[in-house]
Amino acid sequence: MIFKEDRYLEKIPFVSLEKAQEIAKDYPTPFYLYDEKGIIENVEALKEAFSWNKGFKVYFAVKATPNPFIVKLLHEHGCGCDCSSKTELMIAKSLGITGDEIMFSSNDTPTDEYEYCDSLGGIINLDDITQIAKVHKALGRLPKKMFCRYNPGGVFNISNDIMDTPADAKYGMTTEQIYEAYRILKDLGVEEFGIHAFLASNTVTNDYYPKLAKILFKLIVNIKERTGITIKYVNLSGGIGIPYYPYQDPNDINEISERVKRAYDSILVENGITDVAICTELGRYMLGPYGALITKAINEKHTHKEYIGVDACAVNLMRPAMYGAYHHITVLGKEDEIAVHKYDITGSLCENNDKFAIDRVMPKIDMGDLLFIHDAGAHGFSMGYNYNGKLKSAEILLKEDGSYQLIRRAETPKDYFATFDCFDFYDELIKE
Ligand SMILES: *Cc1c(COP(=O)(O)O)cnc(C)c1O
């Protein structure tokens, strides 16, 4: 049995049952809810932690939560956009975010997306050495400022439980290619250079950024020795994670920053390189904890197991179905009840992996209860799809003053049928 008294076993939702019920009256479940206050406090703390670095810049990984209202909110707090597709670039453009405020960290990139990025003045972060010629040909020149993505290969070990295998990752250039790439870029007229690497994802340890920074700082020293080129920008990319499990401790951004600074001083400054600006392109860390999927219990089933069917399904939040990801679930209003029932919490897809939780011990769930699925703010809604004819939910921003705003309406059947332009499908249907 799991008792609430153990502080690790419950997570505190950012909305009360009463408020969630109020919102659900206006906008039926399921819906995504984002916590403006949490988003702002977190981004301000990130900027403050790295304020020692002149030129520090936060780019928000738009793919995590590609909602213009969220991107705008972050932009008001100093964030640029990290994009990797044309539509993400279009979101940036629609908000007047252009030039150095765009980091285009794409891979397997179609030529027209480079052209589009360049038309906005965005920074192209090259995933591969072959892309230099491609960009040069497409634009007839190279931009003045360019980044290259690095992949050291091998195995990347941060701590006992976090290991990643850059050697198997499709991203980035090898060490030899990196030296060569900067030489070519310089010959072709590039004047300012940045370096980027993304070696591990969702790291819940303070070791990741410091370890990555050391690798990149040393590389900068080597690049200078080998090529005479001084790298002016380091993009530490994404990868700082969040504690999905209630027993995990969150990352300490101040400690992370302090340790990056130590590496900066001991590697770069020691070698006479003093003005390297750091940037991040975090997604999960920026939004993950500050978004939740709110869904209602609509069916219960007692067969070989105990099931609770909710009105959301994997199209609304794919992570549990796709990689067995844990998302904590709070039954709103029952935060203080003892968890004694073991449930599978399921959606309605005709796929047996459509389960938000398996064998989860929770308080007794009654029909109509609202479930708060935690930590869905990043890579949640954005991974949505339309399998089984399911429609994507609304997104709602809970403001600091307690009011709320619809920031994306729910899809309707009309949206689902909209791409069948050649038939008057939907029009006929609604006539019936
Ligand atoms: C996905 C992605 C990010 C964001 O990753 P998080 O794990 O959400 O921080 C940043 N940069 C690139 C290039 C990405 O593909």
Tab-separated table of C-alpha atoms and ligand atoms in Angstrom:
chain	number	residue	atom	x	y	z
A	1	MET	CA	0.000	0.000	0.000
A	2	ILE	CA	1.191	3.465	-0.778
A	3	PHE	CA	0.446	6.260	1.612
A	4	LYS	CA	0.236	9.927	0.857
A	5	GLU	CA	2.305	10.684	3.963
A	6	ASP	CA	5.400	9.677	2.061
A	7	ARG	CA	6.290	12.989	0.461
A	8	TYR	CA	7.787	11.356	-2.613
A	9	LEU	CA	4.671	9.606	-3.697
A	10	GLU	CA	2.457	12.505	-4.651
A	11	LYS	CA	2.986	15.435	-6.943
A	12	ILE	CA	1.201	18.700	-6.448
A	13	PRO	CA	-0.991	19.776	-9.387
A	14	PHE	CA	-0.864	23.458	-10.314
A	15	VAL	CA	-4.649	23.667	-10.437
A	16	SER	CA	-7.362	22.874	-7.903
A	17	LEU	CA	-10.364	20.652	-8.557
A	18	GLU	CA	-12.667	23.674	-8.347
A	19	LYS	CA	-10.704	25.611	-10.930
A	20	ALA	CA	-10.436	22.623	-13.252
A	21	GLN	CA	-14.196	22.107	-13.002
A	22	GLU	CA	-14.778	25.768	-13.779
A	23	ILE	CA	-12.604	25.534	-16.880
A	24	ALA	CA	-14.210	22.249	-17.937
A	25	LYS	CA	-17.590	23.988	-17.999
A	26	ASP	CA	-16.301	26.301	-20.742
A	27	TYR	CA	-14.060	23.846	-22.513
A	28	PRO	CA	-14.964	20.177	-22.252
A	29	THR	CA	-12.322	17.623	-21.333
A	30	PRO	CA	-9.858	16.482	-22.421
A	31	PHE	CA	-7.761	19.616	-22.593
A	32	TYR	CA	-4.221	20.747	-22.020
A	33	LEU	CA	-3.664	23.299	-19.297
A	34	TYR	CA	-0.490	25.383	-19.024
A	35	ASP	CA	0.680	27.235	-15.945
A	36	GLU	CA	1.821	30.731	-16.898
A	37	LYS	CA	3.307	31.439	-13.477
A	38	GLY	CA	5.416	28.282	-13.483
A	39	ILE	CA	6.648	28.921	-17.019
A	40	ILE	CA	7.735	32.469	-16.227
A	41	GLU	CA	9.403	31.689	-12.906
A	42	ASN	CA	11.347	28.859	-14.476
A	43	VAL	CA	12.651	30.843	-17.454
A	44	GLU	CA	13.612	33.764	-15.218
A	45	ALA	CA	15.533	31.410	-12.928
A	46	LEU	CA	17.352	29.914	-15.930
A	47	LYS	CA	18.416	33.345	-17.195
A	48	GLU	CA	19.455	34.438	-13.720
A	49	ALA	CA	21.548	31.285	-13.228
A	50	PHE	CA	23.535	31.955	-16.411
A	51	SER	CA	23.722	35.724	-16.045
A	52	TRP	CA	27.483	35.398	-15.450
A	53	ASN	CA	27.841	34.653	-19.171
A	54	LYS	CA	27.784	37.749	-21.351
A	55	GLY	CA	25.595	37.057	-24.358
A	56	PHE	CA	23.737	34.144	-22.775
A	57	LYS	CA	20.621	33.373	-24.813
A	58	VAL	CA	17.742	30.974	-24.325
A	59	TYR	CA	16.159	29.522	-27.449
A	60	PHE	CA	12.951	27.617	-26.837
A	61	ALA	CA	12.746	24.294	-28.690
A	62	VAL	CA	9.489	25.042	-30.464
A	63	LYS	CA	8.800	21.382	-31.228
A	64	ALA	CA	8.196	20.738	-27.536
A	65	THR	CA	5.122	22.993	-27.406
A	66	PRO	CA	4.494	24.639	-30.768
A	67	ASN	CA	1.793	27.014	-29.613
A	68	PRO	CA	2.249	30.649	-30.692
A	69	PHE	CA	0.850	31.943	-27.378
A	70	ILE	CA	3.423	29.945	-25.426
A	71	VAL	CA	6.235	30.937	-27.785
A	72	LYS	CA	5.158	34.580	-27.469
A	73	LEU	CA	5.045	34.369	-23.689
A	74	LEU	CA	8.581	32.994	-23.650
A	75	HIS	CA	9.704	35.615	-26.156
A	76	GLU	CA	8.409	38.331	-23.825
A	77	HIS	CA	10.820	36.850	-21.310
A	78	GLY	CA	13.775	36.968	-23.650
A	79	CYS	CA	13.619	33.616	-25.431
A	80	GLY	CA	14.275	33.069	-29.098
A	81	CYS	CA	13.064	30.098	-31.116
A	82	ASP	CA	14.893	26.873	-31.840
A	83	CYS	CA	13.200	25.503	-34.953
A	84	SER	CA	13.715	22.399	-37.033
A	85	SER	CA	11.024	22.636	-39.689
A	86	LYS	CA	9.421	25.178	-41.943
A	87	THR	CA	6.197	25.445	-39.973
A	88	GLU	CA	8.151	26.029	-36.779
A	89	LEU	CA	10.015	28.802	-38.577
A	90	MET	CA	6.643	30.170	-39.651
A	91	ILE	CA	5.497	30.285	-36.022
A	92	ALA	CA	8.579	32.363	-35.219
A	93	LYS	CA	7.964	34.651	-38.170
A	94	SER	CA	4.294	35.119	-37.285
A	95	LEU	CA	5.382	36.488	-33.916
A	96	GLY	CA	7.994	38.819	-35.374
A	97	ILE	CA	10.816	36.600	-34.121
A	98	THR	CA	13.571	36.773	-36.735
A	99	GLY	CA	17.323	37.179	-37.202
A	100	ASP	CA	19.582	35.979	-34.390
A	101	GLU	CA	16.501	35.091	-32.375
A	102	ILE	CA	16.048	32.034	-34.588
A	103	MET	CA	18.263	28.972	-34.249
A	104	PHE	CA	17.552	26.497	-37.035
A	105	SER	CA	18.800	23.154	-35.698
A	106	SER	CA	17.421	20.822	-38.319
A	107	ASN	CA	18.633	17.566	-39.823
A	108	ASP	CA	17.927	15.815	-43.115
A	109	THR	CA	16.927	19.288	-44.223
A	110	PRO	CA	15.130	20.094	-47.482
A	111	THR	CA	16.771	22.917	-49.442
A	112	ASP	CA	13.757	25.208	-49.314
A	113	GLU	CA	13.845	25.217	-45.515
A	114	TYR	CA	17.388	26.613	-45.550
A	115	GLU	CA	16.174	29.275	-47.956
A	116	TYR	CA	13.230	30.103	-45.746
A	117	CYS	CA	15.378	30.284	-42.617
A	118	ASP	CA	17.830	32.538	-44.405
A	119	SER	CA	15.030	34.817	-45.603
A	120	LEU	CA	14.191	35.373	-41.930
A	121	GLY	CA	17.840	35.978	-41.091
A	122	GLY	CA	17.863	32.937	-38.789
A	123	ILE	CA	21.022	31.124	-37.731
A	124	ILE	CA	21.603	27.884	-39.631
A	125	ASN	CA	23.045	25.149	-37.429
A	126	LEU	CA	24.539	22.612	-39.854
A	127	ASP	CA	23.961	18.977	-39.045
A	128	ASP	CA	26.432	17.672	-41.593
A	129	ILE	CA	29.476	18.672	-43.609
A	130	THR	CA	27.669	17.845	-46.873
A	131	GLN	CA	25.171	20.575	-46.081
A	132	ILE	CA	27.747	23.328	-46.537
A	133	ALA	CA	27.736	22.927	-50.310
A	134	LYS	CA	23.980	22.502	-50.310
A	135	VAL	CA	23.364	25.744	-48.425
A	136	HIS	CA	25.976	27.575	-50.464
A	137	LYS	CA	24.369	26.488	-53.695
A	138	ALA	CA	20.849	27.313	-52.523
A	139	LEU	CA	21.681	30.796	-51.233
A	140	GLY	CA	24.483	31.633	-53.658
A	141	ARG	CA	26.590	32.538	-50.612
A	142	LEU	CA	26.818	31.587	-46.947
A	143	PRO	CA	25.386	33.562	-44.031
A	144	LYS	CA	27.901	35.566	-41.991
A	145	LYS	CA	27.173	33.511	-38.884
A	146	MET	CA	26.888	29.712	-38.840
A	147	PHE	CA	26.856	26.877	-36.337
A	148	CYS	CA	27.974	23.257	-36.696
A	149	ARG	CA	26.577	20.283	-34.826
A	150	TYR	CA	29.095	17.944	-33.230
A	151	ASN	CA	28.835	14.216	-32.533
A	152	PRO	CA	31.862	12.764	-30.741
A	153	GLY	CA	30.703	9.171	-31.313
A	154	GLY	CA	31.317	6.460	-28.746
A	155	VAL	CA	29.333	6.173	-25.553
A	156	PHE	CA	28.411	9.144	-23.433
A	157	ASN	CA	28.257	8.331	-19.765
A	158	ILE	CA	27.002	10.973	-17.393
A	159	SER	CA	26.159	9.018	-14.324
A	160	ASN	CA	25.471	5.418	-13.415
A	161	ASP	CA	21.956	5.514	-14.705
A	162	ILE	CA	22.294	7.780	-17.714
A	163	MET	CA	24.151	6.586	-20.748
A	164	ASP	CA	23.655	7.491	-24.328
A	165	THR	CA	25.251	6.303	-27.509
A	166	PRO	CA	26.201	9.213	-29.788
A	167	ALA	CA	27.811	6.646	-32.096
A	168	ASP	CA	24.326	5.416	-32.960
A	169	ALA	CA	22.794	8.874	-33.312
A	170	LYS	CA	22.092	10.241	-36.776
A	171	TYR	CA	22.985	13.777	-35.761
A	172	GLY	CA	26.107	15.843	-36.070
A	173	MET	CA	29.616	15.663	-37.505
A	174	THR	CA	32.640	13.656	-36.404
A	175	THR	CA	35.653	15.355	-34.844
A	176	GLU	CA	37.646	15.341	-38.076
A	177	GLN	CA	34.674	16.642	-40.043
A	178	ILE	CA	34.179	19.470	-37.570
A	179	TYR	CA	37.703	20.806	-38.152
A	180	GLU	CA	37.232	20.496	-41.887
A	181	ALA	CA	33.789	22.101	-41.796
A	182	TYR	CA	35.024	25.249	-40.052
A	183	ARG	CA	37.915	25.554	-42.509
A	184	ILE	CA	35.521	25.372	-45.446
A	185	LEU	CA	33.039	27.763	-43.869
A	186	LYS	CA	35.805	30.289	-43.297
A	187	ASP	CA	37.020	29.955	-46.879
A	188	LEU	CA	33.495	30.572	-48.083
A	189	GLY	CA	33.227	33.808	-46.151
A	190	VAL	CA	31.609	32.895	-42.837
A	191	GLU	CA	32.810	35.282	-40.137
A	192	GLU	CA	31.213	34.107	-36.897
A	193	PHE	CA	31.130	30.510	-35.732
A	194	GLY	CA	29.123	28.532	-33.214
A	195	ILE	CA	29.229	24.938	-32.052
A	196	HIS	CA	26.383	22.719	-30.936
A	197	ALA	CA	25.923	19.205	-29.539
A	198	PHE	CA	23.014	17.271	-28.075
A	199	LEU	CA	24.281	14.061	-26.518
A	200	ALA	CA	21.656	12.915	-24.025
A	201	SER	CA	17.990	13.570	-23.494
A	202	ASN	CA	15.870	14.052	-20.360
A	203	THR	CA	18.825	13.976	-17.985
A	204	VAL	CA	17.775	14.262	-14.364
A	205	THR	CA	21.209	14.885	-12.977
A	206	ASN	CA	23.204	18.052	-12.610
A	207	ASP	CA	26.084	16.433	-14.484
A	208	TYR	CA	24.875	16.685	-18.079
A	209	TYR	CA	25.455	20.296	-19.088
A	210	PRO	CA	28.781	20.553	-17.225
A	211	LYS	CA	30.048	17.396	-18.894
A	212	LEU	CA	28.837	18.469	-22.330
A	213	ALA	CA	30.283	21.948	-21.821
A	214	LYS	CA	33.702	20.467	-21.021
A	215	ILE	CA	33.668	18.472	-24.249
A	216	LEU	CA	32.702	21.495	-26.319
A	217	PHE	CA	35.064	23.912	-24.573
A	218	LYS	CA	37.994	21.535	-25.142
A	219	LEU	CA	36.956	21.190	-28.746
A	220	ILE	CA	36.946	24.974	-29.105
A	221	VAL	CA	40.522	25.082	-27.854
A	222	ASN	CA	41.487	22.355	-30.329
A	223	ILE	CA	39.697	24.056	-33.205
A	224	LYS	CA	41.609	27.236	-32.483
A	225	GLU	CA	44.928	25.387	-32.399
A	226	ARG	CA	44.241	23.448	-35.568
A	227	THR	CA	42.486	26.020	-37.707
A	228	GLY	CA	43.084	29.410	-36.138
A	229	ILE	CA	39.322	29.865	-35.924
A	230	THR	CA	37.800	31.145	-32.699
A	231	ILE	CA	34.334	29.841	-31.926
A	232	LYS	CA	32.207	32.585	-30.413
A	233	TYR	CA	29.044	30.688	-29.526
A	234	VAL	CA	28.345	27.435	-27.703
A	235	ASN	CA	24.891	25.938	-28.016
A	236	LEU	CA	24.371	23.458	-25.195
A	237	SER	CA	21.090	22.500	-26.847
A	238	GLY	CA	18.341	20.610	-25.017
A	239	GLY	CA	18.496	17.619	-22.770
A	240	ILE	CA	18.054	18.950	-19.252
A	241	GLY	CA	15.249	16.789	-17.998
A	242	ILE	CA	12.475	16.919	-15.474
A	243	PRO	CA	11.493	14.579	-12.650
A	244	TYR	CA	8.576	12.627	-14.076
A	245	TYR	CA	8.573	10.288	-11.073
A	246	PRO	CA	7.520	11.768	-7.753
A	247	TYR	CA	10.587	10.361	-6.021
A	248	GLN	CA	13.041	12.102	-8.355
A	249	ASP	CA	14.713	15.339	-7.361
A	250	PRO	CA	14.639	18.111	-9.947
A	251	ASN	CA	17.777	19.454	-11.538
A	252	ASP	CA	19.388	22.376	-9.761
A	253	ILE	CA	19.909	24.984	-12.459
A	254	ASN	CA	22.166	27.097	-10.242
A	255	GLU	CA	24.495	24.201	-9.580
A	256	ILE	CA	24.476	23.278	-13.271
A	257	SER	CA	25.356	26.828	-14.254
A	258	GLU	CA	28.038	27.133	-11.592
A	259	ARG	CA	29.725	23.964	-12.849
A	260	VAL	CA	29.519	25.108	-16.477
A	261	LYS	CA	31.187	28.334	-15.353
A	262	ARG	CA	33.996	26.400	-13.676
A	263	ALA	CA	34.619	24.503	-16.911
A	264	TYR	CA	34.466	27.779	-18.839
A	265	ASP	CA	37.086	29.356	-16.601
A	266	SER	CA	39.398	26.366	-16.418
A	267	ILE	CA	39.300	25.452	-20.116
A	268	LEU	CA	38.436	28.523	-22.186
A	269	VAL	CA	39.694	31.392	-20.057
A	270	GLU	CA	42.855	29.426	-19.164
A	271	ASN	CA	43.550	29.185	-22.891
A	272	GLY	CA	42.985	32.858	-23.520
A	273	ILE	CA	39.486	32.510	-24.978
A	274	THR	CA	37.323	34.901	-23.023
A	275	ASP	CA	34.205	35.925	-24.867
A	276	VAL	CA	32.241	32.841	-25.787
A	277	ALA	CA	28.484	33.277	-25.483
A	278	ILE	CA	26.461	30.300	-24.297
A	279	CYS	CA	22.989	29.476	-25.508
A	280	THR	CA	20.480	26.753	-24.781
A	281	GLU	CA	17.660	25.276	-26.819
A	282	LEU	CA	15.756	23.513	-24.087
A	283	GLY	CA	12.238	22.242	-24.569
A	284	ARG	CA	11.275	19.788	-21.859
A	285	TYR	CA	12.905	21.791	-19.092
A	286	MET	CA	11.098	24.966	-20.184
A	287	LEU	CA	7.585	23.586	-20.391
A	288	GLY	CA	7.334	19.969	-19.199
A	289	PRO	CA	6.192	20.474	-15.598
A	290	TYR	CA	4.048	23.483	-16.492
A	291	GLY	CA	1.566	21.664	-18.676
A	292	ALA	CA	-0.936	18.956	-17.817
A	293	LEU	CA	-3.464	16.899	-19.688
A	294	ILE	CA	-6.790	17.044	-17.892
A	295	THR	CA	-9.143	14.214	-18.639
A	296	LYS	CA	-12.308	12.773	-17.202
A	297	ALA	CA	-13.009	9.222	-16.021
A	298	ILE	CA	-15.888	8.032	-18.205
A	299	ASN	CA	-15.851	4.237	-17.995
A	300	GLU	CA	-14.830	1.539	-15.580
A	301	LYS	CA	-14.312	-2.064	-16.350
A	302	HIS	CA	-13.646	-5.028	-14.088
A	303	THR	CA	-12.254	-8.004	-15.982
A	304	HIS	CA	-8.860	-9.628	-15.559
A	305	LYS	CA	-7.734	-6.230	-14.365
A	306	GLU	CA	-9.339	-3.062	-13.104
A	307	TYR	CA	-9.643	-0.451	-15.837
A	308	ILE	CA	-10.568	3.191	-15.769
A	309	GLY	CA	-11.386	4.585	-19.207
A	310	VAL	CA	-10.796	8.298	-19.666
A	311	ASP	CA	-11.840	10.679	-22.428
A	312	ALA	CA	-8.252	11.342	-23.532
A	313	CYS	CA	-6.171	8.770	-25.351
A	314	ALA	CA	-2.690	8.333	-26.753
A	315	VAL	CA	-3.294	10.805	-29.570
A	316	ASN	CA	-3.457	13.488	-26.893
A	317	LEU	CA	-0.353	12.290	-25.081
A	318	MET	CA	1.722	9.687	-26.803
A	319	ARG	CA	4.710	9.278	-24.515
A	320	PRO	CA	3.353	6.451	-22.324
A	321	ALA	CA	2.216	4.432	-25.363
A	322	MET	CA	5.316	5.160	-27.378
A	323	TYR	CA	8.057	4.567	-24.866
A	324	GLY	CA	6.397	3.455	-21.692
A	325	ALA	CA	7.072	6.885	-20.236
A	326	TYR	CA	5.859	7.464	-16.704
A	327	HIS	CA	3.476	10.367	-16.140
A	328	HIS	CA	2.229	10.886	-12.649
A	329	ILE	CA	-1.539	11.136	-12.350
A	330	THR	CA	-3.427	12.963	-9.615
A	331	VAL	CA	-7.143	12.486	-9.113
A	332	LEU	CA	-8.147	16.095	-8.541
A	333	GLY	CA	-9.819	16.638	-5.190
A	334	LYS	CA	-8.483	13.337	-3.877
A	335	GLU	CA	-4.931	14.505	-3.267
A	336	ASP	CA	-5.189	13.556	0.388
A	337	GLU	CA	-6.872	10.209	-0.039
A	338	ILE	CA	-4.984	7.030	0.530
A	339	ALA	CA	-4.057	5.199	-2.649
A	340	VAL	CA	-5.318	1.650	-2.352
A	341	HIS	CA	-6.711	0.769	-5.764
A	342	LYS	CA	-4.642	-0.609	-8.585
A	343	TYR	CA	-5.730	0.538	-12.024
A	344	ASP	CA	-4.855	0.609	-15.677
A	345	ILE	CA	-5.855	4.053	-16.948
A	346	THR	CA	-6.772	3.679	-20.588
A	347	GLY	CA	-7.810	5.655	-23.622
A	348	SER	CA	-10.160	4.452	-26.324
A	349	LEU	CA	-7.768	3.636	-29.174
A	350	CYS	CA	-7.929	0.158	-30.618
A	351	GLU	CA	-4.354	-0.355	-29.489
A	352	ASN	CA	-3.527	-2.103	-26.264
A	353	ASN	CA	-0.653	0.271	-25.581
A	354	ASP	CA	-3.145	3.116	-25.194
A	355	LYS	CA	-2.652	3.275	-21.436
A	356	PHE	CA	-1.639	6.319	-19.433
A	357	ALA	CA	-0.783	4.097	-16.487
A	358	ILE	CA	-0.461	0.376	-15.854
A	359	ASP	CA	-0.950	-1.207	-12.441
A	360	ARG	CA	-0.909	2.255	-10.896
A	361	VAL	CA	-1.917	2.402	-7.244
A	362	MET	CA	-4.244	5.354	-6.815
A	363	PRO	CA	-7.150	6.594	-4.715
A	364	LYS	CA	-10.533	5.180	-5.692
A	365	ILE	CA	-11.623	6.734	-8.976
A	366	ASP	CA	-15.299	7.520	-9.519
A	367	MET	CA	-16.970	8.255	-12.823
A	368	GLY	CA	-16.703	11.959	-13.588
A	369	ASP	CA	-13.498	12.428	-11.619
A	370	LEU	CA	-10.989	14.733	-13.261
A	371	LEU	CA	-7.510	13.309	-13.673
A	372	PHE	CA	-4.506	15.596	-13.856
A	373	ILE	CA	-1.785	13.957	-15.927
A	374	HIS	CA	1.405	15.683	-14.860
A	375	ASP	CA	4.425	16.867	-16.817
A	376	ALA	CA	2.757	16.869	-20.210
A	377	GLY	CA	3.735	20.435	-21.115
A	378	ALA	CA	6.536	19.433	-23.468
A	379	HIS	CA	6.440	16.752	-26.146
A	380	GLY	CA	2.812	16.207	-25.146
A	381	PHE	CA	0.232	17.898	-27.340
A	382	SER	CA	2.898	18.404	-29.976
A	383	MET	CA	3.323	14.695	-30.635
A	384	GLY	CA	-0.404	14.369	-31.237
A	385	TYR	CA	-1.901	12.606	-34.198
A	386	ASN	CA	-5.290	11.554	-35.499
A	387	TYR	CA	-5.283	7.767	-35.325
A	388	ASN	CA	-8.701	6.129	-35.033
A	389	GLY	CA	-10.208	9.417	-36.171
A	390	LYS	CA	-9.448	10.944	-32.807
A	391	LEU	CA	-9.281	14.701	-32.583
A	392	LYS	CA	-6.695	16.853	-30.880
A	393	SER	CA	-7.750	18.635	-27.738
A	394	ALA	CA	-7.855	22.293	-26.808
A	395	GLU	CA	-4.941	24.045	-25.111
A	396	ILE	CA	-5.655	26.517	-22.341
A	397	LEU	CA	-3.369	28.920	-20.536
A	398	LEU	CA	-3.984	29.382	-16.823
A	399	LYS	CA	-2.873	32.944	-16.121
A	400	GLU	CA	-1.038	34.214	-13.090
A	401	ASP	CA	-4.197	35.982	-11.881
A	402	GLY	CA	-6.279	32.794	-12.018
A	403	SER	CA	-8.093	33.641	-15.242
A	404	TYR	CA	-7.711	31.355	-18.210
A	405	GLN	CA	-7.490	31.726	-21.952
A	406	LEU	CA	-8.125	29.341	-24.790
A	407	ILE	CA	-4.888	29.304	-26.779
A	408	ARG	CA	-5.876	26.590	-29.238
A	409	ARG	CA	-9.385	25.348	-29.811
A	410	ALA	CA	-10.122	21.644	-29.940
A	411	GLU	CA	-10.241	20.048	-33.360
A	412	THR	CA	-13.657	19.312	-34.814
A	413	PRO	CA	-14.644	16.737	-37.428
A	414	LYS	CA	-14.478	19.585	-39.923
A	415	ASP	CA	-10.741	19.894	-39.266
A	416	TYR	CA	-10.352	16.161	-39.653
A	417	PHE	CA	-12.041	16.184	-43.042
A	418	ALA	CA	-10.524	19.469	-44.213
A	419	THR	CA	-7.776	17.861	-46.265
A	420	PHE	CA	-10.232	15.932	-48.437
A	421	ASP	CA	-10.633	19.036	-50.552
A	422	CYS	CA	-11.857	17.076	-53.548
A	423	PHE	CA	-14.973	15.845	-51.768
A	424	ASP	CA	-17.685	17.861	-50.144
A	425	PHE	CA	-17.461	15.276	-47.448
A	426	TYR	CA	-18.009	17.278	-44.365
A	427	ASP	CA	-20.599	19.598	-45.861
A	428	GLU	CA	-22.714	16.594	-46.769
A	429	LEU	CA	-22.301	15.112	-43.314
A	430	ILE	CA	-23.433	18.140	-41.418
A	431	LYS	CA	-26.463	18.457	-43.659
A	432	GLU	CA	-27.619	15.020	-42.539
B	1	LIG	C1	14.280	18.128	-29.347
B	1	LIG	C2	15.396	19.088	-29.477
B	1	LIG	C3	15.656	20.019	-28.460
B	1	LIG	C4	14.897	20.057	-27.170
B	1	LIG	O1	15.123	18.918	-26.433
B	1	LIG	P1	14.582	18.782	-24.929
B	1	LIG	O2	14.968	17.406	-24.551
B	1	LIG	O3	13.128	18.990	-24.986
B	1	LIG	O4	15.253	19.813	-24.116
B	1	LIG	C5	16.676	20.923	-28.675
B	1	LIG	N1	17.400	20.920	-29.806
B	1	LIG	C6	17.186	20.043	-30.803
B	1	LIG	C7	18.010	20.102	-32.020
B	1	LIG	C8	16.182	19.098	-30.661
B	1	LIG	O5	15.972	18.214	-31.637
